[in-house]
mmCIF file of C-alpha atoms and ligand atoms in Angstrom:
data_model
loop_
_atom_site.group_PDB
_atom_site.id
_atom_site.type_symbol
_atom_site.label_atom_id
_atom_site.label_comp_id
_atom_site.label_asym_id
_atom_site.label_seq_id
_atom_site.Cartn_x
_atom_site.Cartn_y
_atom_site.Cartn_z
ATOM 1 C CA MET A 244 88.316 135.794 179.091
ATOM 2 C CA THR A 245 90.222 138.100 176.784
ATOM 3 C CA SER A 246 93.456 136.708 175.345
ATOM 4 C CA ILE A 247 96.217 139.130 174.466
ATOM 5 C CA CYS A 248 99.479 138.789 172.613
ATOM 6 C CA ILE A 249 102.305 141.130 173.626
ATOM 7 C CA LEU A 250 105.008 141.772 171.035
ATOM 8 C CA GLY A 251 108.190 143.339 172.374
ATOM 9 C CA SER A 252 107.384 142.014 175.836
ATOM 10 C CA THR A 253 110.880 142.510 177.281
ATOM 11 C CA GLY A 254 110.984 146.258 176.591
ATOM 12 C CA SER A 255 109.696 148.971 178.908
ATOM 13 C CA VAL A 256 106.121 149.063 177.539
ATOM 14 C CA GLY A 257 106.082 145.259 177.136
ATOM 15 C CA VAL A 258 106.999 144.652 180.784
ATOM 16 C CA GLN A 259 104.411 147.195 181.942
ATOM 17 C CA SER A 260 101.795 145.609 179.631
ATOM 18 C CA LEU A 261 102.370 142.275 181.364
ATOM 19 C CA GLU A 262 101.881 143.951 184.763
ATOM 20 C CA VAL A 263 98.590 145.386 183.538
ATOM 21 C CA ALA A 264 97.545 142.040 182.004
ATOM 22 C CA ARG A 265 98.194 140.337 185.328
ATOM 23 C CA SER A 266 96.191 142.892 187.301
ATOM 24 C CA LEU A 267 93.282 142.634 184.837
ATOM 25 C CA GLY A 268 93.411 138.830 184.921
ATOM 26 C CA LEU A 269 93.878 138.603 181.136
ATOM 27 C CA LYS A 270 95.129 135.474 179.451
ATOM 28 C CA VAL A 271 98.449 135.986 177.636
ATOM 29 C CA SER A 272 98.305 133.882 174.486
ATOM 30 C CA GLY A 273 101.527 135.017 172.802
ATOM 31 C CA LEU A 274 104.773 136.851 173.557
ATOM 32 C CA SER A 275 107.714 138.027 171.497
ATOM 33 C CA ALA A 276 111.053 139.734 171.981
ATOM 34 C CA TYR A 277 114.059 140.462 169.816
ATOM 35 C CA SER A 278 116.980 138.902 171.674
ATOM 36 C CA GLU A 279 116.427 139.113 175.444
ATOM 37 C CA VAL A 280 115.553 135.444 175.691
ATOM 38 C CA GLU A 281 116.338 135.034 179.406
ATOM 39 C CA LEU A 282 113.681 137.554 180.440
ATOM 40 C CA LEU A 283 111.344 136.238 177.740
ATOM 41 C CA ALA A 284 111.627 132.696 179.122
ATOM 42 C CA GLU A 285 110.923 133.991 182.626
ATOM 43 C CA GLN A 286 107.822 135.818 181.340
ATOM 44 C CA ALA A 287 106.701 132.680 179.514
ATOM 45 C CA ARG A 288 107.098 130.690 182.738
ATOM 46 C CA GLN A 289 104.883 133.182 184.584
ATOM 47 C CA PHE A 290 102.214 133.773 181.924
ATOM 48 C CA GLY A 291 102.151 130.467 180.011
ATOM 49 C CA PRO A 292 101.623 131.673 176.419
ATOM 50 C CA ALA A 293 101.058 128.965 173.805
ATOM 51 C CA MET A 294 103.453 130.617 171.375
ATOM 52 C CA VAL A 295 106.595 132.737 171.657
ATOM 53 C CA GLY A 296 108.422 134.640 168.911
ATOM 54 C CA ILE A 297 112.120 135.538 168.949
ATOM 55 C CA GLY A 298 113.069 138.115 166.340
ATOM 56 C CA ASP A 299 116.828 137.609 166.370
ATOM 57 C CA VAL A 300 117.660 134.298 164.652
ATOM 58 C CA ARG A 301 121.091 134.355 166.301
ATOM 59 C CA ALA A 302 119.342 133.754 169.637
ATOM 60 C CA GLU A 303 117.749 130.491 168.471
ATOM 61 C CA ALA A 304 120.133 127.982 170.103
ATOM 62 C CA ARG A 305 120.136 129.898 173.406
ATOM 63 C CA ALA A 306 116.339 130.171 173.354
ATOM 64 C CA ARG A 307 115.772 126.496 172.540
ATOM 65 C CA ALA A 308 118.026 125.470 175.439
ATOM 66 C CA LEU A 309 116.245 127.809 177.879
ATOM 67 C CA PHE A 310 112.677 126.972 176.854
ATOM 68 C CA SER A 311 113.314 123.207 176.724
ATOM 69 C CA ARG A 312 113.764 123.283 180.509
ATOM 70 C CA MET A 313 110.145 124.409 180.997
ATOM 71 C CA SER A 314 107.574 121.790 181.998
ATOM 72 C CA THR A 315 105.142 122.893 179.241
ATOM 73 C CA PRO A 316 107.231 124.898 176.776
ATOM 74 C CA PRO A 317 105.431 127.151 174.272
ATOM 75 C CA GLU A 318 105.804 126.667 170.546
ATOM 76 C CA LEU A 319 108.789 128.790 169.409
ATOM 77 C CA PHE A 320 108.989 130.897 166.233
ATOM 78 C CA PHE A 321 112.124 132.628 164.985
ATOM 79 C CA GLY A 322 113.062 135.631 162.901
ATOM 80 C CA PRO A 323 110.859 138.526 161.733
ATOM 81 C CA GLU A 324 108.585 135.992 159.980
ATOM 82 C CA GLY A 325 108.227 134.085 163.232
ATOM 83 C CA VAL A 326 107.167 137.202 165.136
ATOM 84 C CA SER A 327 104.536 137.917 162.462
ATOM 85 C CA GLN A 328 103.283 134.324 162.749
ATOM 86 C CA VAL A 329 102.815 134.816 166.487
ATOM 87 C CA ALA A 330 100.967 138.115 165.828
ATOM 88 C CA ALA A 331 98.619 136.425 163.351
ATOM 89 C CA ALA A 332 97.671 133.392 165.485
ATOM 90 C CA ALA A 333 93.950 132.844 165.806
ATOM 91 C CA GLU A 334 93.723 132.684 169.599
ATOM 92 C CA HIS A 335 94.381 136.367 170.349
ATOM 93 C CA ASP A 336 91.579 138.880 170.882
ATOM 94 C CA LEU A 337 94.015 141.793 170.887
ATOM 95 C CA VAL A 338 97.656 142.232 169.897
ATOM 96 C CA VAL A 339 99.797 144.723 171.835
ATOM 97 C CA ASN A 340 102.653 145.892 169.639
ATOM 98 C CA ALA A 341 105.393 147.290 171.902
ATOM 99 C CA ILE A 342 108.226 146.631 169.443
ATOM 100 C CA VAL A 343 110.568 149.600 169.055
ATOM 101 C CA GLY A 344 111.282 150.783 165.520
ATOM 102 C CA PHE A 345 110.188 150.094 161.962
ATOM 103 C CA ALA A 346 110.614 146.329 162.459
ATOM 104 C CA GLY A 347 107.170 146.498 164.113
ATOM 105 C CA VAL A 348 105.413 147.178 160.807
ATOM 106 C CA TRP A 349 105.229 143.521 159.708
ATOM 107 C CA PRO A 350 103.668 142.074 162.831
ATOM 108 C CA THR A 351 101.214 145.018 162.915
ATOM 109 C CA LEU A 352 100.081 144.183 159.378
ATOM 110 C CA ALA A 353 100.014 140.453 160.187
ATOM 111 C CA ALA A 354 97.756 141.108 163.193
ATOM 112 C CA ILE A 355 95.447 143.356 161.146
ATOM 113 C CA ASP A 356 95.223 140.785 158.344
ATOM 114 C CA ALA A 357 94.276 138.166 160.941
ATOM 115 C CA GLY A 358 91.440 140.460 162.034
ATOM 116 C CA HIS A 359 92.918 141.313 165.457
ATOM 117 C CA ASP A 360 92.494 144.720 167.064
ATOM 118 C CA VAL A 361 95.919 146.221 167.723
ATOM 119 C CA ALA A 362 97.027 148.236 170.760
ATOM 120 C CA LEU A 363 99.922 150.139 169.269
ATOM 121 C CA ALA A 364 102.902 151.479 171.196
ATOM 122 C CA ASN A 365 105.146 151.106 168.148
ATOM 123 C CA LYS A 366 105.033 154.710 166.928
ATOM 124 C CA GLU A 367 107.673 154.332 164.189
ATOM 125 C CA THR A 368 105.273 152.013 162.368
ATOM 126 C CA LEU A 369 102.600 154.699 162.035
ATOM 127 C CA VAL A 370 105.096 157.421 161.242
ATOM 128 C CA ALA A 371 106.613 155.492 158.349
ATOM 129 C CA ALA A 372 103.599 153.599 157.049
ATOM 130 C CA GLY A 373 100.572 155.333 158.587
ATOM 131 C CA SER A 374 98.541 155.451 155.373
ATOM 132 C CA VAL A 375 99.157 151.765 154.607
ATOM 133 C CA ILE A 376 98.338 150.628 158.147
ATOM 134 C CA MET A 377 95.220 152.740 158.628
ATOM 135 C CA ASP A 378 93.882 151.766 155.178
ATOM 136 C CA ARG A 379 94.446 148.101 155.925
ATOM 137 C CA ALA A 380 92.829 148.431 159.366
ATOM 138 C CA ARG A 381 89.760 150.109 157.811
ATOM 139 C CA GLN A 382 89.486 147.377 155.174
ATOM 140 C CA GLU A 383 89.707 144.620 157.780
ATOM 141 C CA GLY A 384 87.434 146.452 160.216
ATOM 142 C CA VAL A 385 89.940 146.322 163.055
ATOM 143 C CA ALA A 386 90.634 149.032 165.625
ATOM 144 C CA ILE A 387 94.032 150.588 166.199
ATOM 145 C CA ARG A 388 94.133 151.674 169.845
ATOM 146 C CA PRO A 389 96.974 154.001 170.772
ATOM 147 C CA ILE A 390 99.230 153.299 173.759
ATOM 148 C CA ASP A 391 101.489 156.325 173.366
ATOM 149 C CA SER A 392 100.414 158.500 176.316
ATOM 150 C CA GLU A 393 99.593 161.582 174.222
ATOM 151 C CA HIS A 394 97.576 159.637 171.699
ATOM 152 C CA SER A 395 95.799 157.676 174.389
ATOM 153 C CA ALA A 396 94.850 161.038 175.904
ATOM 154 C CA ILE A 397 93.496 162.272 172.565
ATOM 155 C CA TYR A 398 91.699 158.961 172.016
ATOM 156 C CA GLN A 399 90.062 159.348 175.428
ATOM 157 C CA CYS A 400 89.152 163.001 174.741
ATOM 158 C CA ILE A 401 87.383 162.170 171.462
ATOM 159 C CA GLN A 402 85.268 159.295 172.796
ATOM 160 C CA GLY A 403 81.651 159.996 171.920
ATOM 161 C CA GLN A 404 82.509 163.021 169.753
ATOM 162 C CA GLY A 405 82.141 163.372 166.009
ATOM 163 C CA ARG A 406 85.335 163.824 164.046
ATOM 164 C CA GLU A 407 83.881 166.970 162.326
ATOM 165 C CA ALA A 408 83.693 168.766 165.667
ATOM 166 C CA VAL A 409 87.452 168.509 166.280
ATOM 167 C CA ALA A 410 89.180 171.845 165.608
ATOM 168 C CA ARG A 411 92.673 171.187 166.961
ATOM 169 C CA ILE A 412 94.797 168.581 168.646
ATOM 170 C CA ILE A 413 97.153 169.896 171.287
ATOM 171 C CA LEU A 414 100.038 167.536 171.950
ATOM 172 C CA THR A 415 101.755 168.204 175.246
ATOM 173 C CA ALA A 416 105.523 167.817 175.597
ATOM 174 C CA SER A 417 107.457 167.624 178.855
ATOM 175 C CA GLY A 418 110.396 169.204 177.041
ATOM 176 C CA GLY A 419 112.699 166.382 178.111
ATOM 177 C CA PRO A 420 115.787 166.605 180.340
ATOM 178 C CA PHE A 421 117.377 169.564 178.489
ATOM 179 C CA ILE A 422 114.480 172.004 178.419
ATOM 180 C CA ASP A 423 116.508 174.571 180.403
ATOM 181 C CA ARG A 424 119.854 173.783 178.822
ATOM 182 C CA TYR A 425 121.438 176.070 176.232
ATOM 183 C CA ASP A 426 124.751 174.334 175.633
ATOM 184 C CA PHE A 427 124.155 170.973 173.975
ATOM 185 C CA ALA A 428 127.814 170.139 173.327
ATOM 186 C CA ASP A 429 129.119 167.154 175.285
ATOM 187 C CA ILE A 430 125.744 165.758 176.338
ATOM 188 C CA SER A 431 126.438 162.204 177.458
ATOM 189 C CA VAL A 432 124.316 159.118 176.781
ATOM 190 C CA ALA A 433 123.569 158.836 180.513
ATOM 191 C CA GLU A 434 122.253 162.417 180.605
ATOM 192 C CA ALA A 435 120.156 161.915 177.481
ATOM 193 C CA ILE A 436 118.435 158.762 178.698
ATOM 194 C CA SER A 437 117.450 160.055 182.141
ATOM 195 C CA HIS A 438 113.985 161.482 181.587
ATOM 196 C CA PRO A 439 112.699 163.669 184.432
ATOM 197 C CA ASN A 440 109.053 162.490 184.369
ATOM 198 C CA TRP A 441 108.651 159.216 182.503
ATOM 199 C CA ASN A 442 110.160 155.771 182.881
ATOM 200 C CA MET A 443 110.923 154.759 179.291
ATOM 201 C CA GLY A 444 113.350 152.759 177.147
ATOM 202 C CA PRO A 445 116.607 154.313 175.818
ATOM 203 C CA LYS A 446 115.404 155.025 172.242
ATOM 204 C CA ILE A 447 112.327 156.980 173.272
ATOM 205 C CA SER A 448 114.238 158.740 176.072
ATOM 206 C CA VAL A 449 116.746 160.098 173.550
ATOM 207 C CA ASP A 450 113.847 161.064 171.246
ATOM 208 C CA SER A 451 112.351 162.953 174.149
ATOM 209 C CA ALA A 452 115.671 164.717 174.826
ATOM 210 C CA THR A 453 115.980 165.888 171.187
ATOM 211 C CA MET A 454 112.190 166.466 171.115
ATOM 212 C CA ILE A 455 112.055 164.489 167.860
ATOM 213 C CA ASN A 456 109.604 162.431 169.863
ATOM 214 C CA LYS A 457 107.048 165.202 169.261
ATOM 215 C CA ALA A 458 107.771 165.150 165.530
ATOM 216 C CA LEU A 459 107.044 161.427 165.476
ATOM 217 C CA GLU A 460 103.903 162.005 167.551
ATOM 218 C CA VAL A 461 102.595 164.718 165.201
ATOM 219 C CA VAL A 462 102.763 162.251 162.312
ATOM 220 C CA GLU A 463 101.301 159.506 164.491
ATOM 221 C CA ALA A 464 98.359 161.779 165.411
ATOM 222 C CA ARG A 465 97.826 162.733 161.780
ATOM 223 C CA TRP A 466 97.179 159.086 160.898
ATOM 224 C CA LEU A 467 95.456 157.867 164.043
ATOM 225 C CA PHE A 468 92.925 160.689 164.082
ATOM 226 C CA ASP A 469 92.825 161.541 160.375
ATOM 227 C CA VAL A 470 93.646 165.242 160.840
ATOM 228 C CA ASP A 471 95.765 167.640 158.792
ATOM 229 C CA SER A 472 99.127 168.584 160.271
ATOM 230 C CA GLU A 473 98.002 172.238 160.557
ATOM 231 C CA MET A 474 95.430 171.064 163.091
ATOM 232 C CA ILE A 475 98.131 169.689 165.397
ATOM 233 C CA ASP A 476 99.918 171.971 167.865
ATOM 234 C CA ILE A 477 102.713 171.171 170.299
ATOM 235 C CA VAL A 478 102.742 172.846 173.686
ATOM 236 C CA VAL A 479 105.474 172.397 176.287
ATOM 237 C CA HIS A 480 103.897 171.375 179.571
ATOM 238 C CA ARG A 481 106.707 170.534 181.966
ATOM 239 C CA GLU A 482 104.615 168.866 184.645
ATOM 240 C CA SER A 483 103.427 165.976 182.392
ATOM 241 C CA VAL A 484 100.036 166.080 184.123
ATOM 242 C CA ILE A 485 97.933 166.827 181.045
ATOM 243 C CA HIS A 486 98.816 164.113 178.532
ATOM 244 C CA SER A 487 97.217 165.957 175.591
ATOM 245 C CA MET A 488 94.062 167.863 174.672
ATOM 246 C CA VAL A 489 91.464 168.228 171.966
ATOM 247 C CA GLU A 490 89.968 171.581 171.078
ATOM 248 C CA TYR A 491 86.464 171.482 169.608
ATOM 249 C CA CYS A 492 84.806 173.837 167.143
ATOM 250 C CA ASP A 493 82.867 175.536 169.958
ATOM 251 C CA GLY A 494 86.128 176.545 171.657
ATOM 252 C CA SER A 495 85.923 173.935 174.418
ATOM 253 C CA ILE A 496 89.125 172.056 175.155
ATOM 254 C CA ILE A 497 88.920 168.577 176.660
ATOM 255 C CA ALA A 498 92.059 167.291 178.373
ATOM 256 C CA GLN A 499 93.107 164.001 179.914
ATOM 257 C CA LEU A 500 95.104 164.238 183.145
ATOM 258 C CA GLY A 501 96.869 161.650 185.253
ATOM 259 C CA THR A 502 100.179 160.727 186.845
ATOM 260 C CA ALA A 503 102.987 160.043 184.354
ATOM 261 C CA ASP A 504 102.634 156.286 184.389
ATOM 262 C CA MET A 505 102.493 154.299 181.154
ATOM 263 C CA ARG A 506 100.328 151.657 182.811
ATOM 264 C CA THR A 507 97.332 154.017 182.541
ATOM 265 C CA PRO A 508 97.370 154.363 178.722
ATOM 266 C CA ILE A 509 98.290 150.671 178.391
ATOM 267 C CA GLN A 510 95.316 149.688 180.526
ATOM 268 C CA TYR A 511 92.926 151.955 178.630
ATOM 269 C CA ALA A 512 94.022 150.350 175.351
ATOM 270 C CA LEU A 513 93.214 146.942 176.860
ATOM 271 C CA THR A 514 89.848 147.796 178.449
ATOM 272 C CA CYS A 515 88.392 150.668 176.427
ATOM 273 C CA PRO A 516 85.729 151.875 176.372
ATOM 274 C CA GLU A 517 85.382 150.362 179.875
ATOM 275 C CA ARG A 518 87.393 151.727 182.792
ATOM 276 C CA VAL A 519 88.517 149.661 185.745
ATOM 277 C CA GLU A 520 90.702 150.264 188.817
ATOM 278 C CA GLY A 521 94.262 150.958 187.644
ATOM 279 C CA LEU A 522 97.794 150.435 188.955
ATOM 280 C CA ALA A 523 99.049 154.025 188.692
ATOM 281 C CA ALA A 524 99.096 156.377 191.675
ATOM 282 C CA LYS A 525 96.215 158.856 191.689
ATOM 283 C CA LEU A 526 96.881 162.459 190.828
ATOM 284 C CA ASP A 527 97.024 164.896 193.749
ATOM 285 C CA LEU A 528 96.257 168.205 192.042
ATOM 286 C CA SER A 529 96.649 170.459 195.065
ATOM 287 C CA SER A 530 100.153 169.122 195.703
ATOM 288 C CA ILE A 531 101.044 169.930 192.077
ATOM 289 C CA GLY A 532 99.754 173.467 192.599
ATOM 290 C CA LYS A 533 100.008 174.847 189.087
ATOM 291 C CA LEU A 534 100.294 173.731 185.506
ATOM 292 C CA THR A 535 102.439 175.650 183.022
ATOM 293 C CA PHE A 536 102.360 175.893 179.229
ATOM 294 C CA GLU A 537 104.904 177.363 176.801
ATOM 295 C CA LYS A 538 105.642 177.347 173.118
ATOM 296 C CA PRO A 539 108.369 174.907 172.096
ATOM 297 C CA ASP A 540 111.664 176.687 171.397
ATOM 298 C CA LEU A 541 112.350 175.480 167.868
ATOM 299 C CA SER A 542 115.695 177.274 167.698
ATOM 300 C CA ARG A 543 117.051 175.028 170.461
ATOM 301 C CA PHE A 544 114.862 172.021 169.602
ATOM 302 C CA PRO A 545 114.440 172.007 165.820
ATOM 303 C CA GLY A 546 113.601 168.305 166.114
ATOM 304 C CA ALA A 547 110.159 169.218 167.494
ATOM 305 C CA GLY A 548 109.202 170.905 164.211
ATOM 306 C CA LEU A 549 110.220 168.071 161.903
ATOM 307 C CA GLY A 550 106.879 166.250 162.015
ATOM 308 C CA HIS A 551 105.029 169.152 160.394
ATOM 309 C CA GLU A 552 107.890 169.472 157.914
ATOM 310 C CA ALA A 553 107.749 165.763 157.054
ATOM 311 C CA LEU A 554 103.976 165.901 156.555
ATOM 312 C CA ARG A 555 104.345 168.926 154.247
ATOM 313 C CA HIS A 556 106.635 166.844 152.020
ATOM 314 C CA LYS A 557 104.425 163.751 152.434
ATOM 315 C CA GLY A 558 105.361 160.590 150.530
ATOM 316 C CA VAL A 559 108.269 158.759 152.088
ATOM 317 C CA VAL A 560 109.712 161.776 153.942
ATOM 318 C CA PRO A 561 108.075 160.830 157.289
ATOM 319 C CA ALA A 562 109.529 157.312 156.882
ATOM 320 C CA VAL A 563 112.934 158.820 156.136
ATOM 321 C CA MET A 564 112.666 161.079 159.196
ATOM 322 C CA SER A 565 111.874 158.139 161.457
ATOM 323 C CA ALA A 566 114.477 155.760 160.006
ATOM 324 C CA ALA A 567 117.242 158.381 159.954
ATOM 325 C CA ASN A 568 116.411 159.162 163.556
ATOM 326 C CA GLU A 569 116.455 155.485 164.563
ATOM 327 C CA GLU A 570 119.880 155.112 163.001
ATOM 328 C CA ALA A 571 121.251 158.361 164.442
ATOM 329 C CA VAL A 572 120.007 157.454 167.925
ATOM 330 C CA ARG A 573 121.542 153.997 167.613
ATOM 331 C CA LEU A 574 124.886 155.584 166.672
ATOM 332 C CA PHE A 575 124.603 158.059 169.552
ATOM 333 C CA LEU A 576 123.893 155.264 172.058
ATOM 334 C CA HIS A 577 127.031 153.504 170.744
ATOM 335 C CA GLY A 578 129.123 156.643 171.135
ATOM 336 C CA ALA A 579 129.625 157.059 167.381
ATOM 337 C CA VAL A 580 127.957 160.484 167.019
ATOM 338 C CA ARG A 581 127.306 163.391 169.373
ATOM 339 C CA PHE A 582 123.902 164.319 170.759
ATOM 340 C CA VAL A 583 123.830 167.465 168.600
ATOM 341 C CA ASP A 584 124.465 165.398 165.473
ATOM 342 C CA ILE A 585 121.186 163.463 165.784
ATOM 343 C CA VAL A 586 118.795 166.183 164.590
ATOM 344 C CA ASP A 587 121.284 167.438 161.968
ATOM 345 C CA LEU A 588 121.556 163.957 160.484
ATOM 346 C CA VAL A 589 117.768 163.595 160.401
ATOM 347 C CA MET A 590 117.326 166.982 158.707
ATOM 348 C CA GLU A 591 119.994 166.203 156.114
ATOM 349 C CA ALA A 592 118.338 162.881 155.345
ATOM 350 C CA MET A 593 114.938 164.583 154.949
ATOM 351 C CA GLU A 594 116.402 167.181 152.575
ATOM 352 C CA SER A 595 118.063 164.524 150.406
ATOM 353 C CA SER A 596 115.126 162.115 150.639
ATOM 354 C CA PRO A 597 113.604 160.670 147.488
ATOM 355 C CA ARG A 598 110.235 162.312 146.774
ATOM 356 C CA ILE A 599 107.548 159.746 146.025
ATOM 357 C CA GLU A 600 103.845 160.626 145.877
ATOM 358 C CA GLU A 601 101.541 157.980 147.385
ATOM 359 C CA PRO A 602 104.252 155.443 148.188
ATOM 360 C CA SER A 603 103.580 151.710 148.369
ATOM 361 C CA LEU A 604 104.813 149.670 151.304
ATOM 362 C CA ASP A 605 107.776 148.601 149.139
ATOM 363 C CA ASP A 606 108.639 152.267 148.498
ATOM 364 C CA ILE A 607 108.481 152.898 152.243
ATOM 365 C CA VAL A 608 110.725 149.938 153.024
ATOM 366 C CA GLU A 609 113.207 151.138 150.396
ATOM 367 C CA ALA A 610 113.153 154.658 151.844
ATOM 368 C CA ASP A 611 113.754 153.223 155.303
ATOM 369 C CA VAL A 612 116.847 151.351 154.090
ATOM 370 C CA TRP A 613 118.020 154.406 152.136
ATOM 371 C CA ALA A 614 117.734 156.670 155.202
ATOM 372 C CA ARG A 615 119.728 154.332 157.436
ATOM 373 C CA GLU A 616 122.476 154.025 154.837
ATOM 374 C CA PHE A 617 122.483 157.786 154.336
ATOM 375 C CA VAL A 618 123.010 158.371 158.061
ATOM 376 C CA ARG A 619 125.728 155.714 158.307
ATOM 377 C CA GLY A 620 127.455 157.274 155.294
ATOM 378 C CA ARG A 621 127.335 160.763 156.828
ATOM 379 C CA CYS A 622 128.508 159.406 160.156
ATOM 380 C CA ARG A 623 131.980 158.695 158.756
ATOM 381 C CA SER A 624 132.423 162.441 158.516
ATOM 382 C CA CYS A 625 130.966 163.144 161.974
ATOM 383 C CA THR A 626 133.363 164.563 164.532
ATOM 384 C CA ARG A 627 133.456 161.391 166.601
HETATM 385 MG MG1 LIG B 888 104.502 159.909 173.925
#
């Protein structure tokens, strides 16, 4: 039986990964979360992992008290180091990384170094440190399987095809909740986190609303599929039925379609190249009627173009883009900046970013810290 470890198990993708693991009858050998220890303990009770990581050291006392009440408590590990130890444990066949943000980079590398294939939902990791991660994965001979719905679609569309035959990757974008909105002043947090098609966590919902999500996904695709940024196009497809497409040199386009349910890409990452009965509702094409496609409006959504921009600058600029965005979104969710400030702050950070050719992981970590400080510094002069 396959044993999987799920990092970030209390988040949206983590919870759905556990649902999929249960339906596939997989053994769960490890779990981790940042600070939601109550839900984590409940998951541990249901799935019986041998080891559990808790990223936030401040949650240690609370976690110890909760887990000590279990009849067979798992071994507990604390702090970022602890989460990496869980990721690296020998008993996993596959590590699902559903951690949100750059913090996911260490456990990803720990899992790769331990020789585990990684199912990656943690897009910030690839955006910031794609070259480091993919190089390391190649050296260790491990597979990085995408969970992000677009990249899962592309991954499915390129099965059995040679890389040389790929002419273009077409990333679809729902456009988010504000696709028909022209006045972005006074957008509330509640409005920004209510995505029309997908059920996702708050960070990625805001990214979808600013369309910076597509910028992150362009960089993610560049690394996952080893393509130049000029080969990656974004097309707005409001229905979220086609999850992305690959155009081949002969002009054929292969697309992956399905209902907008993250459990489908999660399951494919766990079973590929096999396919088994899934949990998502089946697509009823005739009830959908038609599919529409439009160019992204970069004047209203400049965030969508930042991935290509970041890749043109290379070096640490993609890491700066992602970290500045993480910080700006965090400030927005706390009411410290306006919705319209998010993309401005990210663009300012990218313009002022240090330029480093072929950065090491240390350079990337430094750039990440720099970008967050830059955004916090600018925030003092934000309007609210
Ligand atoms: Mg996506």
